[in-house]
PDB file of C-alpha atoms and ligand atoms in Angstrom:
ATOM      1  CA  MET T   1     220.416 -19.384 117.817  1.00 87.00           C
ATOM      2  CA  THR T   2     221.062 -16.251 119.857  1.00 94.00           C
ATOM      3  CA  THR T   3     218.836 -13.194 119.753  1.00 96.00           C
ATOM      4  CA  ARG T   4     220.848 -10.028 120.403  1.00 97.00           C
ATOM      5  CA  ARG T   5     219.675  -6.415 120.493  1.00 97.00           C
ATOM      6  CA  ASP T   6     221.457  -3.211 121.496  1.00 97.00           C
ATOM      7  CA  TYR T   7     219.307  -0.698 123.278  1.00 95.00           C
ATOM      8  CA  HIS T   8     220.285   2.364 125.372  1.00 94.00           C
ATOM      9  CA  GLY T   9     223.930   1.272 125.096  1.00 96.00           C
ATOM     10  CA  VAL T  10     223.210  -2.157 126.615  1.00 98.00           C
ATOM     11  CA  THR T  11     223.262  -5.490 124.785  1.00 98.00           C
ATOM     12  CA  ILE T  12     220.377  -7.818 125.582  1.00 98.00           C
ATOM     13  CA  GLU T  13     220.747 -11.461 124.582  1.00 98.00           C
ATOM     14  CA  CYS T  14     218.522 -14.535 124.691  1.00 98.00           C
ATOM     15  CA  LEU T  15     220.191 -17.903 124.241  1.00 98.00           C
ATOM     16  CA  GLN T  16     219.700 -21.564 125.115  1.00 98.00           C
ATOM     17  CA  GLY T  17     221.980 -23.016 127.776  1.00 98.00           C
ATOM     18  CA  ASN T  18     222.778 -23.740 131.398  1.00 98.00           C
ATOM     19  CA  ILE T  19     222.869 -20.776 133.778  1.00 98.00           C
ATOM     20  CA  ALA T  20     225.688 -22.466 135.727  1.00 98.00           C
ATOM     21  CA  ASP T  21     227.869 -22.530 132.601  1.00 98.00           C
ATOM     22  CA  GLN T  22     228.198 -18.862 131.620  1.00 98.00           C
ATOM     23  CA  PRO T  23     231.913 -18.201 132.195  1.00 98.00           C
ATOM     24  CA  ASP T  24     231.973 -14.930 130.235  1.00 98.00           C
ATOM     25  CA  VAL T  25     229.618 -12.967 132.527  1.00 99.00           C
ATOM     26  CA  ASP T  26     230.456 -11.256 135.834  1.00 99.00           C
ATOM     27  CA  ALA T  27     227.294 -12.367 137.635  1.00 99.00           C
ATOM     28  CA  ILE T  28     224.678 -15.071 137.281  1.00 99.00           C
ATOM     29  CA  VAL T  29     221.240 -14.889 138.855  1.00 99.00           C
ATOM     30  CA  ASN T  30     219.834 -17.715 140.928  1.00 99.00           C
ATOM     31  CA  ALA T  31     216.106 -18.599 140.951  1.00 98.00           C
ATOM     32  CA  ALA T  32     216.442 -19.223 144.657  1.00 98.00           C
ATOM     33  CA  ASN T  33     214.280 -20.572 147.473  1.00 98.00           C
ATOM     34  CA  ALA T  34     213.604 -18.442 150.555  1.00 98.00           C
ATOM     35  CA  GLN T  35     216.193 -20.307 152.605  1.00 98.00           C
ATOM     36  CA  LEU T  36     218.890 -19.892 149.911  1.00 98.00           C
ATOM     37  CA  ARG T  37     219.514 -23.642 150.082  1.00 98.00           C
ATOM     38  CA  ILE T  38     220.467 -26.001 147.249  1.00 96.00           C
ATOM     39  CA  GLY T  39     217.000 -27.082 145.941  1.00 94.00           C
ATOM     40  CA  GLY T  40     216.307 -28.227 142.367  1.00 97.00           C
ATOM     41  CA  GLY T  41     216.321 -26.586 138.925  1.00 98.00           C
ATOM     42  CA  VAL T  42     218.463 -23.469 138.616  1.00 98.00           C
ATOM     43  CA  ALA T  43     219.301 -23.352 142.335  1.00 98.00           C
ATOM     44  CA  GLY T  44     220.465 -26.973 142.280  1.00 98.00           C
ATOM     45  CA  ALA T  45     222.651 -26.429 139.207  1.00 98.00           C
ATOM     46  CA  ILE T  46     224.214 -23.257 140.666  1.00 98.00           C
ATOM     47  CA  HIS T  47     224.893 -24.668 144.148  1.00 98.00           C
ATOM     48  CA  ARG T  48     226.308 -27.934 142.780  1.00 98.00           C
ATOM     49  CA  ALA T  49     228.715 -26.042 140.537  1.00 98.00           C
ATOM     50  CA  ALA T  50     229.612 -23.465 143.208  1.00 98.00           C
ATOM     51  CA  GLY T  51     230.316 -25.997 145.968  1.00 98.00           C
ATOM     52  CA  PRO T  52     229.326 -25.945 149.658  1.00 98.00           C
ATOM     53  CA  GLY T  53     230.937 -22.563 150.317  1.00 98.00           C
ATOM     54  CA  LEU T  54     228.019 -20.883 148.573  1.00 98.00           C
ATOM     55  CA  GLU T  55     225.412 -22.323 150.951  1.00 98.00           C
ATOM     56  CA  GLU T  56     227.624 -21.316 153.850  1.00 98.00           C
ATOM     57  CA  GLU T  57     227.859 -17.725 152.631  1.00 98.00           C
ATOM     58  CA  CYS T  58     224.079 -17.706 152.025  1.00 98.00           C
ATOM     59  CA  ARG T  59     223.070 -18.918 155.495  1.00 98.00           C
ATOM     60  CA  PRO T  60     223.203 -15.563 157.347  1.00 98.00           C
ATOM     61  CA  LEU T  61     221.412 -13.809 154.455  1.00 98.00           C
ATOM     62  CA  ALA T  62     218.319 -16.086 154.598  1.00 98.00           C
ATOM     63  CA  PRO T  63     215.377 -16.056 154.613  1.00 98.00           C
ATOM     64  CA  ILE T  64     214.525 -13.660 151.791  1.00 98.00           C
ATOM     65  CA  ARG T  65     211.057 -12.532 150.670  1.00 98.00           C
ATOM     66  CA  PRO T  66     209.466 -12.823 147.202  1.00 98.00           C
ATOM     67  CA  GLY T  67     210.826 -10.073 144.970  1.00 98.00           C
ATOM     68  CA  GLU T  68     213.973  -9.646 147.047  1.00 98.00           C
ATOM     69  CA  ALA T  69     217.557 -10.127 145.808  1.00 98.00           C
ATOM     70  CA  VAL T  70     220.841 -10.673 147.683  1.00 98.00           C
ATOM     71  CA  ILE T  71     224.387 -10.962 146.365  1.00 99.00           C
ATOM     72  CA  THR T  72     227.225 -13.357 147.215  1.00 99.00           C
ATOM     73  CA  GLY T  73     230.527 -14.503 145.785  1.00 98.00           C
ATOM     74  CA  ALA T  74     230.507 -17.248 143.162  1.00 98.00           C
ATOM     75  CA  HIS T  75     232.888 -19.738 144.869  1.00 98.00           C
ATOM     76  CA  ASN T  76     233.786 -22.499 142.345  1.00 98.00           C
ATOM     77  CA  LEU T  77     231.687 -20.977 139.563  1.00 98.00           C
ATOM     78  CA  PRO T  78     233.610 -19.111 136.837  1.00 98.00           C
ATOM     79  CA  ASN T  79     231.848 -15.806 137.701  1.00 98.00           C
ATOM     80  CA  ARG T  80     232.474 -13.024 140.240  1.00 98.00           C
ATOM     81  CA  HIS T  81     229.059 -13.010 141.882  1.00 99.00           C
ATOM     82  CA  VAL T  82     225.769 -14.846 142.259  1.00 99.00           C
ATOM     83  CA  ILE T  83     222.654 -12.710 142.743  1.00 99.00           C
ATOM     84  CA  HIS T  84     219.925 -14.739 144.443  1.00 99.00           C
ATOM     85  CA  CYS T  85     216.312 -13.770 143.698  1.00 99.00           C
ATOM     86  CA  LEU T  86     213.200 -15.285 145.233  1.00 98.00           C
ATOM     87  CA  GLY T  87     210.522 -15.320 142.562  1.00 99.00           C
ATOM     88  CA  PRO T  88     206.810 -15.463 143.444  1.00 99.00           C
ATOM     89  CA  VAL T  89     205.027 -18.812 143.596  1.00 98.00           C
ATOM     90  CA  PHE T  90     202.446 -18.248 140.867  1.00 98.00           C
ATOM     91  CA  GLY T  91     198.947 -17.774 142.300  1.00 94.00           C
ATOM     92  CA  LYS T  92     200.201 -17.729 145.888  1.00 98.00           C
ATOM     93  CA  ASP T  93     202.590 -14.783 146.278  1.00 98.00           C
ATOM     94  CA  LYS T  94     200.615 -11.742 145.106  1.00 98.00           C
ATOM     95  CA  PRO T  95     200.674  -9.545 143.134  1.00 98.00           C
ATOM     96  CA  SER T  96     202.782 -12.091 141.251  1.00 98.00           C
ATOM     97  CA  ASP T  97     203.552  -9.774 138.317  1.00 98.00           C
ATOM     98  CA  GLN T  98     204.890  -7.003 140.557  1.00 98.00           C
ATOM     99  CA  LEU T  99     206.920  -9.417 142.675  1.00 98.00           C
ATOM    100  CA  LEU T 100     208.450 -10.958 139.553  1.00 98.00           C
ATOM    101  CA  ALA T 101     209.301  -7.513 138.153  1.00 98.00           C
ATOM    102  CA  ALA T 102     210.889  -6.626 141.511  1.00 99.00           C
ATOM    103  CA  CYS T 103     213.261  -9.604 141.164  1.00 99.00           C
ATOM    104  CA  TYR T 104     214.699  -8.286 137.892  1.00 99.00           C
ATOM    105  CA  ARG T 105     214.789  -4.679 139.110  1.00 98.00           C
ATOM    106  CA  ASN T 106     216.467  -5.524 142.421  1.00 98.00           C
ATOM    107  CA  ALA T 107     218.986  -7.836 140.736  1.00 99.00           C
ATOM    108  CA  LEU T 108     220.004  -5.081 138.291  1.00 98.00           C
ATOM    109  CA  ARG T 109     220.301  -2.522 141.084  1.00 98.00           C
ATOM    110  CA  LEU T 110     222.559  -4.852 143.076  1.00 98.00           C
ATOM    111  CA  ALA T 111     224.616  -5.412 139.935  1.00 98.00           C
ATOM    112  CA  GLU T 112     225.068  -1.649 139.566  1.00 98.00           C
ATOM    113  CA  GLU T 113     226.119  -1.297 143.204  1.00 98.00           C
ATOM    114  CA  HIS T 114     228.825  -3.928 142.643  1.00 98.00           C
ATOM    115  CA  ASP T 115     230.170  -2.568 139.333  1.00 98.00           C
ATOM    116  CA  ILE T 116     228.994  -5.594 137.439  1.00 98.00           C
ATOM    117  CA  GLY T 117     229.346  -5.270 133.666  1.00 98.00           C
ATOM    118  CA  SER T 118     227.535  -8.411 132.536  1.00 99.00           C
ATOM    119  CA  ILE T 119     224.759 -10.457 134.088  1.00 99.00           C
ATOM    120  CA  ALA T 120     222.888 -13.633 133.101  1.00 99.00           C
ATOM    121  CA  PHE T 121     219.311 -14.351 134.213  1.00 99.00           C
ATOM    122  CA  PRO T 122     217.356 -17.602 134.127  1.00 99.00           C
ATOM    123  CA  SER T 123     213.589 -17.473 133.642  1.00 99.00           C
ATOM    124  CA  ILE T 124     212.714 -16.861 137.302  1.00 99.00           C
ATOM    125  CA  SER T 125     209.568 -18.572 138.704  1.00 99.00           C
ATOM    126  CA  THR T 126     208.735 -20.519 135.512  1.00 98.00           C
ATOM    127  CA  GLY T 127     209.793 -23.951 136.819  1.00 98.00           C
ATOM    128  CA  ALA T 128     208.847 -25.236 140.268  1.00 98.00           C
ATOM    129  CA  PHE T 129     207.040 -21.948 141.031  1.00 98.00           C
ATOM    130  CA  GLY T 130     204.632 -22.428 138.102  1.00 98.00           C
ATOM    131  CA  TYR T 131     204.602 -18.978 136.448  1.00 98.00           C
ATOM    132  CA  PRO T 132     203.349 -19.277 132.828  1.00 98.00           C
ATOM    133  CA  VAL T 133     206.389 -18.644 130.669  1.00 98.00           C
ATOM    134  CA  GLU T 134     204.838 -16.173 128.176  1.00 98.00           C
ATOM    135  CA  ALA T 135     203.603 -13.894 130.948  1.00 98.00           C
ATOM    136  CA  ALA T 136     206.864 -14.206 132.871  1.00 98.00           C
ATOM    137  CA  ALA T 137     208.968 -13.427 129.780  1.00 98.00           C
ATOM    138  CA  ARG T 138     206.884 -10.330 129.026  1.00 98.00           C
ATOM    139  CA  ILE T 139     207.416  -9.021 132.568  1.00 98.00           C
ATOM    140  CA  ALA T 140     211.126  -9.892 132.560  1.00 98.00           C
ATOM    141  CA  LEU T 141     211.922  -8.159 129.269  1.00 98.00           C
ATOM    142  CA  ARG T 142     209.739  -5.119 129.957  1.00 98.00           C
ATOM    143  CA  THR T 143     211.262  -4.613 133.398  1.00 98.00           C
ATOM    144  CA  VAL T 144     214.795  -4.924 132.075  1.00 98.00           C
ATOM    145  CA  LEU T 145     214.081  -2.363 129.324  1.00 97.00           C
ATOM    146  CA  GLU T 146     212.567   0.028 131.866  1.00 97.00           C
ATOM    147  CA  GLU T 147     215.740  -0.170 133.945  1.00 97.00           C
ATOM    148  CA  LEU T 148     218.175   0.428 131.063  1.00 97.00           C
ATOM    149  CA  PRO T 149     218.264   4.254 131.273  1.00 95.00           C
ATOM    150  CA  GLY T 150     219.456   4.025 134.889  1.00 96.00           C
ATOM    151  CA  LEU T 151     222.289   1.567 134.211  1.00 98.00           C
ATOM    152  CA  THR T 152     225.885   2.722 134.012  1.00 98.00           C
ATOM    153  CA  SER T 153     228.008  -0.347 134.754  1.00 98.00           C
ATOM    154  CA  VAL T 154     225.830  -3.126 133.299  1.00 98.00           C
ATOM    155  CA  LYS T 155     226.494  -3.394 129.555  1.00 98.00           C
ATOM    156  CA  LEU T 156     225.316  -6.958 128.849  1.00 98.00           C
ATOM    157  CA  ILE T 157     222.112  -8.623 130.056  1.00 99.00           C
ATOM    158  CA  ARG T 158     221.703 -12.253 129.005  1.00 98.00           C
ATOM    159  CA  PHE T 159     218.664 -14.498 129.370  1.00 99.00           C
ATOM    160  CA  VAL T 160     219.696 -18.150 129.529  1.00 99.00           C
ATOM    161  CA  LEU T 161     216.820 -20.467 128.646  1.00 98.00           C
ATOM    162  CA  PHE T 162     216.763 -24.192 129.144  1.00 97.00           C
ATOM    163  CA  SER T 163     214.490 -25.186 126.235  1.00 98.00           C
ATOM    164  CA  THR T 164     214.141 -24.053 122.609  1.00 98.00           C
ATOM    165  CA  GLU T 165     210.484 -23.212 123.340  1.00 98.00           C
ATOM    166  CA  ASP T 166     211.443 -20.915 126.219  1.00 98.00           C
ATOM    167  CA  LEU T 167     214.155 -19.346 124.055  1.00 98.00           C
ATOM    168  CA  GLU T 168     211.597 -18.567 121.347  1.00 98.00           C
ATOM    169  CA  VAL T 169     209.180 -17.085 123.878  1.00 98.00           C
ATOM    170  CA  HIS T 170     211.883 -14.829 125.349  1.00 98.00           C
ATOM    171  CA  SER T 171     213.256 -13.763 121.955  1.00 98.00           C
ATOM    172  CA  HIS T 172     209.751 -12.788 120.906  1.00 98.00           C
ATOM    173  CA  ALA T 173     209.178 -10.927 124.196  1.00 98.00           C
ATOM    174  CA  LEU T 174     212.439  -9.021 123.632  1.00 98.00           C
ATOM    175  CA  GLU T 175     211.382  -7.871 120.140  1.00 97.00           C
ATOM    176  CA  LYS T 176     207.953  -6.930 121.417  1.00 97.00           C
ATOM    177  CA  ALA T 177     209.257  -5.003 124.437  1.00 97.00           C
ATOM    178  CA  ILE T 178     211.682  -3.024 122.257  1.00 96.00           C
ATOM    179  CA  GLY T 179     208.860  -2.292 119.795  1.00 94.00           C
ATOM    180  CA  GLU T 180     206.686  -0.968 122.622  1.00 93.00           C
ATOM    181  CA  ALA T 181     209.496   1.067 124.189  1.00 87.00           C
ATOM    182  CA  ARG T 182     210.417   2.998 121.014  1.00 77.00           C
TER     183      ARG T 182
HETATM  184  N1  LIG O   1     219.928 -23.316 133.446  1.00 67.17           N
HETATM  185  C1  LIG O   1     218.979 -22.488 132.925  1.00 67.17           C
HETATM  186  N2  LIG O   1     217.649 -22.661 133.148  1.00 67.17           N
HETATM  187  C2  LIG O   1     217.271 -23.697 133.929  1.00 67.17           C
HETATM  188  C3  LIG O   1     218.206 -24.597 134.520  1.00 67.17           C
HETATM  189  C4  LIG O   1     219.587 -24.371 134.242  1.00 67.17           C
HETATM  190  N3  LIG O   1     220.548 -25.150 134.747  1.00 67.17           N
HETATM  191  N4  LIG O   1     217.512 -25.514 135.251  1.00 67.17           N
HETATM  192  C5  LIG O   1     216.195 -25.206 135.118  1.00 67.17           C
HETATM  193  N5  LIG O   1     216.050 -24.131 134.313  1.00 67.17           N
HETATM  194  P1  LIG O   1     213.314 -23.307 138.635  1.00 67.17           P
HETATM  195  P2  LIG O   1     211.602 -21.336 140.015  1.00 67.17           P
HETATM  196  C6  LIG O   1     214.810 -23.404 133.930  1.00 67.17           C
HETATM  197  O1  LIG O   1     212.403 -24.407 139.064  1.00 67.17           O
HETATM  198  O2  LIG O   1     210.413 -21.658 139.181  1.00 67.17           O
HETATM  199  C7  LIG O   1     214.059 -24.697 143.106  1.00 67.17           C
HETATM  200  O3  LIG O   1     213.930 -25.993 143.572  1.00 67.17           O
HETATM  201  C8  LIG O   1     213.508 -24.122 134.133  1.00 67.17           C
HETATM  202  O4  LIG O   1     213.181 -24.887 132.982  1.00 67.17           O
HETATM  203  O5  LIG O   1     214.763 -23.498 138.778  1.00 67.17           O
HETATM  204  O6  LIG O   1     211.904 -19.905 140.311  1.00 67.17           O
HETATM  205  C9  LIG O   1     214.416 -23.702 144.185  1.00 67.17           C
HETATM  206  O7  LIG O   1     215.004 -24.351 145.272  1.00 67.17           O
HETATM  207  C10 LIG O   1     212.534 -22.964 134.339  1.00 67.17           C
HETATM  208  O8  LIG O   1     212.120 -22.441 133.075  1.00 67.17           O
HETATM  209  O9  LIG O   1     212.984 -21.925 139.429  1.00 67.17           O
HETATM  210  C11 LIG O   1     213.084 -23.072 144.544  1.00 67.17           C
HETATM  211  O10 LIG O   1     212.439 -23.773 145.591  1.00 67.17           O
HETATM  212  C12 LIG O   1     213.387 -21.889 135.003  1.00 67.17           C
HETATM  213  O11 LIG O   1     214.741 -22.270 134.784  1.00 67.17           O
HETATM  214  C13 LIG O   1     212.271 -23.200 143.307  1.00 67.17           C
HETATM  215  O12 LIG O   1     212.830 -24.276 142.564  1.00 67.17           O
HETATM  216  C14 LIG O   1     213.154 -21.714 136.500  1.00 67.17           C
HETATM  217  O13 LIG O   1     212.947 -22.976 137.117  1.00 67.17           O
HETATM  218  C15 LIG O   1     212.324 -21.968 142.430  1.00 67.17           C
HETATM  219  O14 LIG O   1     211.419 -22.118 141.373  1.00 67.17           O
END
């Protein structure tokens, strides 16, 4: 099941899948660690699929701070770019909501600067970093909607969720955010 909505000329999708297997988008977003090293979860899946060249390209860009985003090539991944975001560790990096929103905002701004037409996000901070998924989804979808009027190159924003539960939460957050924005 895919939830898809068109808003401000941009398509927003929520679907279940693996962020490292999205061959039809220009850029995928990494839920990175500060050192931009392999790690587990999303970062592990992306680095394993990209190959060691990605860590090499990341080395001079690290460390990054919570809320920050940096962009690299995609190496062996089927995309053009990887945008690496460091989400907040819930309850430790504060204010967590603003730092999480900054991840989505900064990723979209980097995408614009690099003429990216389509971008796929995972649910940043909701795994190892412990952010409750409902709250994180609300922030993610609201922030993305707020950014839409300023986007010219990005035409597709996809949320790739690992579980059916997380997909439902994000689909609901999308409907709700659009309802609030109208
Ligand atoms: N595709 C899509 N979603 C995934 C995938 C995947 N392949 N794998 C996990 N998820 P996490 P964080 C979901 O832990 O919380 C790493 O070790 C997962 O179910 O990847 O930002 C890094 O090195 C969860 O909902 O990211 C950092 O140290 C969401 O993606 C740290 O974890 C994010 O989980 C970052 O923690």
